[in-house]
Short mmCIF file of C-alpha atoms and ligand atoms in Angstrom, two decimals:
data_model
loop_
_atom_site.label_atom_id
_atom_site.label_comp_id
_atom_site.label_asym_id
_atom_site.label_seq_id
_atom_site.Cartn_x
_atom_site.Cartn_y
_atom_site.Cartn_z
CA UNK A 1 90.80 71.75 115.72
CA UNK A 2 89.05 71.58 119.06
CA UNK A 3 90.87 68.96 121.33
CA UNK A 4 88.89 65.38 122.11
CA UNK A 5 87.31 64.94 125.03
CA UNK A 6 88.93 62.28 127.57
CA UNK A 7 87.42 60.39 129.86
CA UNK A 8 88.80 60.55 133.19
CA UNK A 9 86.81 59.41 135.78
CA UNK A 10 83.34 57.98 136.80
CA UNK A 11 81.07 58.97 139.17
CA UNK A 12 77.81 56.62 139.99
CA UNK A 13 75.72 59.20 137.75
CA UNK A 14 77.74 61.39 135.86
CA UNK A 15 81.31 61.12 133.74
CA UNK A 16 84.15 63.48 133.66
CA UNK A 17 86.45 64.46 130.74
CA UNK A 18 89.63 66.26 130.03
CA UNK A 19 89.44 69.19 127.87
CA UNK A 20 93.45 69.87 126.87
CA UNK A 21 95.15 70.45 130.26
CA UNK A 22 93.12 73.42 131.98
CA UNK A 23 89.58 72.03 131.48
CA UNK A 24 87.16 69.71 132.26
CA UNK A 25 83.64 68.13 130.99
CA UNK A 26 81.30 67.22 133.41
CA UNK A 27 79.00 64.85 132.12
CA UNK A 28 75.46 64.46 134.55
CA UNK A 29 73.42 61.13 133.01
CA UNK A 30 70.46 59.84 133.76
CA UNK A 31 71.14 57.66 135.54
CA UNK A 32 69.53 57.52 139.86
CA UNK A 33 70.64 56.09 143.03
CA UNK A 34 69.53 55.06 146.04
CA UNK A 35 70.38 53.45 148.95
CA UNK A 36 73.96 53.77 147.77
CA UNK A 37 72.84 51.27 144.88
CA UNK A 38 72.51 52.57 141.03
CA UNK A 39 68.99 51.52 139.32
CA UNK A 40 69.00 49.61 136.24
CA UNK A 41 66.10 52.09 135.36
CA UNK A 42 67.14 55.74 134.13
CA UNK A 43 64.89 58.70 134.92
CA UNK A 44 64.78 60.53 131.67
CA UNK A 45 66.06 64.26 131.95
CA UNK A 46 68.07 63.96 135.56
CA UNK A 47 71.10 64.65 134.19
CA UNK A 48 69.61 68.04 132.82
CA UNK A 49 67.80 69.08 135.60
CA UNK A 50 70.77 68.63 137.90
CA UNK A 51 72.96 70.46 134.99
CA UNK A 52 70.86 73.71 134.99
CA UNK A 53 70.11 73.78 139.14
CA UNK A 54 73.88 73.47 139.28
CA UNK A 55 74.44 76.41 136.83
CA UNK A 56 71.94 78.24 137.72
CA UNK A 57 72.92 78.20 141.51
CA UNK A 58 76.81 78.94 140.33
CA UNK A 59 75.42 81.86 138.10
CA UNK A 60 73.51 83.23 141.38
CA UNK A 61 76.35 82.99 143.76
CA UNK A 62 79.54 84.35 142.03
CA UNK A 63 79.47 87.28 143.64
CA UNK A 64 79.76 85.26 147.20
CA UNK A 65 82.20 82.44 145.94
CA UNK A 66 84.05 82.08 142.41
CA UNK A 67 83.62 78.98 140.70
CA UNK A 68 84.71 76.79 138.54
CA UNK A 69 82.20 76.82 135.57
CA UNK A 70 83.50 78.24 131.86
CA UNK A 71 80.18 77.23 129.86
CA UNK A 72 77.35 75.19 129.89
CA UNK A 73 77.13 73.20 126.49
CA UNK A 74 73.90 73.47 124.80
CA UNK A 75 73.10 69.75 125.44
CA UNK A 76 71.94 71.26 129.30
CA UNK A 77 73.79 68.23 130.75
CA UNK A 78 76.77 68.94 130.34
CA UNK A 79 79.51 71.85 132.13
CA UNK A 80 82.88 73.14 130.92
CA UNK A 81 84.95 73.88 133.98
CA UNK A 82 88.07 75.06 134.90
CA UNK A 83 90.59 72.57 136.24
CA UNK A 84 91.15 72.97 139.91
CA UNK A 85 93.32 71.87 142.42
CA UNK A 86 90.97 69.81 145.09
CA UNK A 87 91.39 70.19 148.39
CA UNK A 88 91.71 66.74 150.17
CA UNK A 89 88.24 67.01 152.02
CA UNK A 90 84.42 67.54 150.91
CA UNK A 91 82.40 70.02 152.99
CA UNK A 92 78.76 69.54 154.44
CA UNK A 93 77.08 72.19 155.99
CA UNK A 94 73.97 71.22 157.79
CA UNK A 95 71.03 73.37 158.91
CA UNK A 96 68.89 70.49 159.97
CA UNK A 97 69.73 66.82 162.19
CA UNK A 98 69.61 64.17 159.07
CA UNK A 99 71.55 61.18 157.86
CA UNK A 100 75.12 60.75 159.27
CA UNK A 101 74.58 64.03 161.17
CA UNK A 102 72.01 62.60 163.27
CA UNK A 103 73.53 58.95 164.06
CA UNK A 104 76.49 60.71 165.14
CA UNK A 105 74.55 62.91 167.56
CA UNK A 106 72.27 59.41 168.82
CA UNK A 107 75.21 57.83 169.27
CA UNK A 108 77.77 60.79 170.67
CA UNK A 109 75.75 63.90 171.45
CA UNK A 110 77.96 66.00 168.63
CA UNK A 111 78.71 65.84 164.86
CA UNK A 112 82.32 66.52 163.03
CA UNK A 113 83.38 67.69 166.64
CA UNK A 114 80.49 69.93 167.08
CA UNK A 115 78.75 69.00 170.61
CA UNK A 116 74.70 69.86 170.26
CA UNK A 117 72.24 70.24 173.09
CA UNK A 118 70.45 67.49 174.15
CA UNK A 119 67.13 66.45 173.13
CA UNK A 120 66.84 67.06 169.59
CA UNK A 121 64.71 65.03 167.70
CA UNK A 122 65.78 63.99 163.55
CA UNK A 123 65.26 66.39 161.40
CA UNK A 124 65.20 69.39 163.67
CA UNK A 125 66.57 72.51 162.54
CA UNK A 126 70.07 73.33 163.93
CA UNK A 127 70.45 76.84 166.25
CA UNK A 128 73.09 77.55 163.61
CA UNK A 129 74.17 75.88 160.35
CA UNK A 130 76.96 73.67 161.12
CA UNK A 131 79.93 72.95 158.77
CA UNK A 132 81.04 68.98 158.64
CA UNK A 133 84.09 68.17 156.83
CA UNK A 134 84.67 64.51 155.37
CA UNK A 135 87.11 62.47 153.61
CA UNK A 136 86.38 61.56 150.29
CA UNK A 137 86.65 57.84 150.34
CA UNK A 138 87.75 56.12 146.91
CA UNK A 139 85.14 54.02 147.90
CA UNK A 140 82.59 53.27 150.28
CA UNK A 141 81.48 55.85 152.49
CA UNK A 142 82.90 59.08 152.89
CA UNK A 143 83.88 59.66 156.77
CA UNK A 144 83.14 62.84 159.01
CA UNK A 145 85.91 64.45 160.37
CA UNK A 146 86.21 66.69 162.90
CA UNK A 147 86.75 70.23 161.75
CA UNK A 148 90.78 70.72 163.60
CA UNK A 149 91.38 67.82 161.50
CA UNK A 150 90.04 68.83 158.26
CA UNK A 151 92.44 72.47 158.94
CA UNK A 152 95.44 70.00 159.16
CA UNK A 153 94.69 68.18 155.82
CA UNK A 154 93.98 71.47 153.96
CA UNK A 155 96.13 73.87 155.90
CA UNK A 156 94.82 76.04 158.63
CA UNK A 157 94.04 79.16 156.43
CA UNK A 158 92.33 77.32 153.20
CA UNK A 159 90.63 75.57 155.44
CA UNK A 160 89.11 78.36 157.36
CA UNK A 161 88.44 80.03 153.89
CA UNK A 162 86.60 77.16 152.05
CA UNK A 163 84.49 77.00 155.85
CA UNK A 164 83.68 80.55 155.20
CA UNK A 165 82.50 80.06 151.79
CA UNK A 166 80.44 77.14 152.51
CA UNK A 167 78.43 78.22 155.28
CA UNK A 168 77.65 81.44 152.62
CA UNK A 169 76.63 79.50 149.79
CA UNK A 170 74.42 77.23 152.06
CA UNK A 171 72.99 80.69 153.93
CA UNK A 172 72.26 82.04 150.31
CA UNK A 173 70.63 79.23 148.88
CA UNK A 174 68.77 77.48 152.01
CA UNK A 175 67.17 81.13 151.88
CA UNK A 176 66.04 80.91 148.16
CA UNK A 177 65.01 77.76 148.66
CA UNK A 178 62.71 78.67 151.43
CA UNK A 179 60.88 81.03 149.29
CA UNK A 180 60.18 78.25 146.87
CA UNK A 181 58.65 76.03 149.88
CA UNK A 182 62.23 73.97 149.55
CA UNK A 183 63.97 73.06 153.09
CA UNK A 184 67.72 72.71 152.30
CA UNK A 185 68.45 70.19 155.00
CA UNK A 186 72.50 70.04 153.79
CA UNK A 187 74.55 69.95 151.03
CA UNK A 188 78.04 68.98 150.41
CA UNK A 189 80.61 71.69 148.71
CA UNK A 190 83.57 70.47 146.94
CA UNK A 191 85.74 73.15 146.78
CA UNK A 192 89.62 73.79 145.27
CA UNK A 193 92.24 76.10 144.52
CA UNK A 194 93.02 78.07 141.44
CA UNK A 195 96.35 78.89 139.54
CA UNK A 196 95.93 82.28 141.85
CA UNK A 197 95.42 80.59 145.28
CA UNK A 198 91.89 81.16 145.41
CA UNK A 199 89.21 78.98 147.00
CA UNK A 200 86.75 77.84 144.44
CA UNK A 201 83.59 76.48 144.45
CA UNK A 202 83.66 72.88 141.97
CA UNK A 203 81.68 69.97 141.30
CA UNK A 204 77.88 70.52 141.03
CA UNK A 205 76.51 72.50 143.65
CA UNK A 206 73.37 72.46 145.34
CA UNK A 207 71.64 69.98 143.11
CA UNK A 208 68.93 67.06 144.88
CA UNK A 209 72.21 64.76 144.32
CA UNK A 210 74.59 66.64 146.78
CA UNK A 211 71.86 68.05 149.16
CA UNK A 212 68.18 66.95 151.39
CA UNK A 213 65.88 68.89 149.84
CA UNK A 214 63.06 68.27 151.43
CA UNK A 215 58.54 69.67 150.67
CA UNK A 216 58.64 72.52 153.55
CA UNK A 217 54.66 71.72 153.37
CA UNK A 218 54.90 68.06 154.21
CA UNK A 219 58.15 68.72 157.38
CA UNK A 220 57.59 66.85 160.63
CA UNK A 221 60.36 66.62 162.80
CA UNK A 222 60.83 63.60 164.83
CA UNK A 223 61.77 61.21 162.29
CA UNK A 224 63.10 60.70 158.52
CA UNK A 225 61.81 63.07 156.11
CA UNK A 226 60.21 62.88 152.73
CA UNK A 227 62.95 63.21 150.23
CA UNK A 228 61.46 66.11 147.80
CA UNK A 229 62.84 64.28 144.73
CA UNK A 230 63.40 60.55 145.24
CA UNK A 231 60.56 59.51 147.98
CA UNK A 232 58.90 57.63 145.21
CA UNK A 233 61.65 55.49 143.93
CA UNK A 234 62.71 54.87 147.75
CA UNK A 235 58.97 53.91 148.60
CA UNK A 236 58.71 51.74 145.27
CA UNK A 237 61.86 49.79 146.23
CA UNK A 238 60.80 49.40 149.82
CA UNK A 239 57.86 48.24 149.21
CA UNK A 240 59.14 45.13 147.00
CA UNK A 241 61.24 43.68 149.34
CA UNK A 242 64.45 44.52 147.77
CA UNK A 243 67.15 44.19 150.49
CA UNK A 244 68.91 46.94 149.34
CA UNK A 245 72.06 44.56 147.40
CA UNK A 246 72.54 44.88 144.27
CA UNK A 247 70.92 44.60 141.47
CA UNK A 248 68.27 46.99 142.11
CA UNK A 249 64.69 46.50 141.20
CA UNK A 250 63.46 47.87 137.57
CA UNK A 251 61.20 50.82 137.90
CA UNK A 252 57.76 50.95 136.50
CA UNK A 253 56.74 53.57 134.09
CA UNK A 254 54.59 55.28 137.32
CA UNK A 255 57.55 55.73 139.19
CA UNK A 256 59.50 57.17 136.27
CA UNK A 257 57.28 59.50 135.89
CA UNK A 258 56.34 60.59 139.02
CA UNK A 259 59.88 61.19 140.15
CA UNK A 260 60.73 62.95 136.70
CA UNK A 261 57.87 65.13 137.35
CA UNK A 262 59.42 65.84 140.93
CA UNK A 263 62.91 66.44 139.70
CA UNK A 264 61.71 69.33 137.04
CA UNK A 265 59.16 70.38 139.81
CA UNK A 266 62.05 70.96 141.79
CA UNK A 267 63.92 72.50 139.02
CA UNK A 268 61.11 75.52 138.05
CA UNK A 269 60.50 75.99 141.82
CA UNK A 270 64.11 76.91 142.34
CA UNK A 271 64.42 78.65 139.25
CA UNK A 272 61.59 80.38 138.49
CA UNK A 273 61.88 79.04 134.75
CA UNK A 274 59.77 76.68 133.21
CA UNK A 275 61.94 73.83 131.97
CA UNK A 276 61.01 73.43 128.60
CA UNK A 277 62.31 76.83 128.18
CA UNK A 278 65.41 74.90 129.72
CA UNK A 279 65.49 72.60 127.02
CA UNK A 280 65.03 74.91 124.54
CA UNK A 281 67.88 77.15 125.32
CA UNK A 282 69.82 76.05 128.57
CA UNK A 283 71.40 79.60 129.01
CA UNK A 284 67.91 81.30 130.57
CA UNK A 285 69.53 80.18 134.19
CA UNK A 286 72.72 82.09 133.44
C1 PZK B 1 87.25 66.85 139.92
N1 PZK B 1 85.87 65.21 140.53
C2 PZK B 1 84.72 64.44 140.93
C3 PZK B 1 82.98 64.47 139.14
C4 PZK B 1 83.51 61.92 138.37
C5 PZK B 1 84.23 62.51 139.40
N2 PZK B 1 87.23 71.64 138.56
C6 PZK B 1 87.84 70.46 138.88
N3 PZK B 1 89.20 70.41 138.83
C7 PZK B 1 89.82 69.28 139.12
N4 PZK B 1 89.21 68.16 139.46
C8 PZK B 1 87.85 68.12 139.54
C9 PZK B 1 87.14 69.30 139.25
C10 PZK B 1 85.71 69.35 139.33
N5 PZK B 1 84.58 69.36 139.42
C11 PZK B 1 85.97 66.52 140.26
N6 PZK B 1 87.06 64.65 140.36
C12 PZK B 1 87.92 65.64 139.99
C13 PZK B 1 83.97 63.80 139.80
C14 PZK B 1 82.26 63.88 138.10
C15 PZK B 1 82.51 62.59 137.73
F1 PZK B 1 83.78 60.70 137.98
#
C-alpha cells in the first residue's frame, strides 16, 4: 500500500507533504501574491507552470548541483523530493541592483557585506553576480545577512560550498535565460544536506516565484523594472487604490488572463516546449 500523504507545512502558494520518512510532496497551487499579500483571485495553471520551470531547470543543472527531486507526478504541479537536511539560511545571488539589494546599497553603499561602487542606478547590472545570504524568518521578512555570518550559522565549509553552487546555478541559468530575451535579475536557492554530506539544491528553483525575471526588450535602468510575469496584477491593484492590507482586490477576468498568458509565455520561452505539450505529458522537460 503506498503510504498517505501528510501535510506538513504551508507556504503562501504551495503545500508540503510527508511521504513515509525520506520524502516529500511539494504541492505548487494556484494561488498569486503580491505585495507580500495573497489574492483572493487564483491564476489558473501557476502552480503548473512553476512545477515544470522548476523541473525542468533541476533536470538541466544536475550535472552542476544535485538536487533534491525523485519524480514529478503526472498532475505537473506537483514534485516528489528527497528529504533534506536545510541549512539554516536561504541564498540570493544577484546579477542586477533590485528590491532589498538596492535599499541596502541607497541606504549603506553595500549589500549582505558586499561594498559596491558608487553611483549605480536600480536595476543596473552588477560587475559580478553577488551572493546574499538571509535568514528565513518564520514570518515576516526574511533578513540579509552578511556572508561571515551566514559561514557561522552553516559552518565555514558548507557554507562556502552551497556559495559555490549558487553562484553556478544562477551563471547557468541567467545565461539560458538571456537567450530567451529573459533577464534573471536574482533568485533565491534553498539548499541542504543529504544522508552523504552533500550540498543539495531543494525547494523550487528558478521559477518567477523565487527570482526577477524581467522582458530584456522592455530593461531601463534607473528605476523599478517591469516584472515579466506579475506587472499586470501589480498595475491592476495599483491602480484601484488598494493600500496594499489585506484583503486584496478580486481580479478581473482581463487580468487573469493576461498574466496566465505571461506565466506560460514565460514557461515555453525558457523551455523551448509548448505547454500544452506540458499538460499533456509533464515529463517532456525532464
Ligand atoms: C523543506 N520547506 C519549505 C516548501 C511549504 C514550505 N527536500 C526538503 N527536505 C526537507 N525540508 C524541505 C525540503 C524541500 N524542499 C522545504 N520546508 C521544508 C516549504 C513548500 C511549502 F509550506
Amino acid at each position: 500500500m503506498p503510504e498517505a500523504a501528510v501535510h506538513v507545512a504551508s507556504g503562501k502558494v504551495r503545500e508540503l507533504y510527508a511521504l513515509g520518512d525520506d520524502r516529500l510532496l511539494l504541492v505548487a497551487s494556484d494561488r498569486i501574491s503580491t505585495f507580500d499579500v495573497v489574492l483572493p483571485t487564483p491564476i489558473p495553471d501557476k502552480g503548473r507552470v512553476l512545477t515544470g520551470l522548476s523541473a525542468f531547470w533541476f533536470s538541466r543543472t544536475e550535472h552542476l548541483v544535485p538536487n533534491h527531486l525523485l519524480a514529478l507526478r503526472p498532475d505537473g504541479r506537483s514534485l516528489e523530493c528527497r528529504r533534506l537536511e536545510m541549512l539554516p539560511i536561504e541564498l540570493v545571488v544577484r546579477g542586477y541592483l533590485a528590491g532589498s539589494g538596492w535599499r541596502d546599497y541607497v541606504e549603506t553603499g553595500a549589500t549582505s557585506g558586499h561594498r559596491l561602487q558608487a553611483g549605480l542606478r536600480e536595476a543596473d547590472r552588477l560587475p559580478e553576480p553577488i551572493v546574499a545570504p538571509a535568514t528565513k524568518a518564520a514570518a515576516g521578512h526574511d533578513e540579509n545577512i552578511p556572508e561571515d555570518e551566514a559561514a557561522s550559522l552553516c559552518g565555514r565549509g558548507r557554507y562556502e560550498e552551497a556559495r559555490a553552487a549558487a553562484l553556478a546555478l544562477y551563471g547557468f541559468a541567467a545565461a539560458h535565460a538571456e537567450q530567451a530575451g529573459i533577464i534573471l535579475a536574482d533568485t533565491k536557492f534553498e539548499l541542504g544536506v543529504d544522508g552523504e554530506g552533500r550540498i543539495v539544491l531543494g525547494d523550487e528553483a528558478l521559477t518567477p516565484d523565487s527570482s526577477r525575471f524581467w522582458p530584456a526588450d522592455a530593461y531601463a535602468p534607473g528605476g523599478p523594472q517591469q516584472s515579466f510575469d506579475k506587472q499586470y496584477v501589480r498595475d491592476f491593484c495599483e491602480s484601484t487604490g488598494w493600500d496594499k492590507t489585506p484583503p486584496a482586490p478580486e481580479l478581473t477576468p482581463e487580468v487573469v488572463a493576461g498574466t496566465r498568458g505571461r506565466y506560460i509565455e514565460a514557461f515555453e520561452r525558457l523551455t523551448g516546449i509548448p505547454f500544452a505539450r506540458y499538460v499533456e505529458n509533464p515529463e517532456v522537460v525532464m
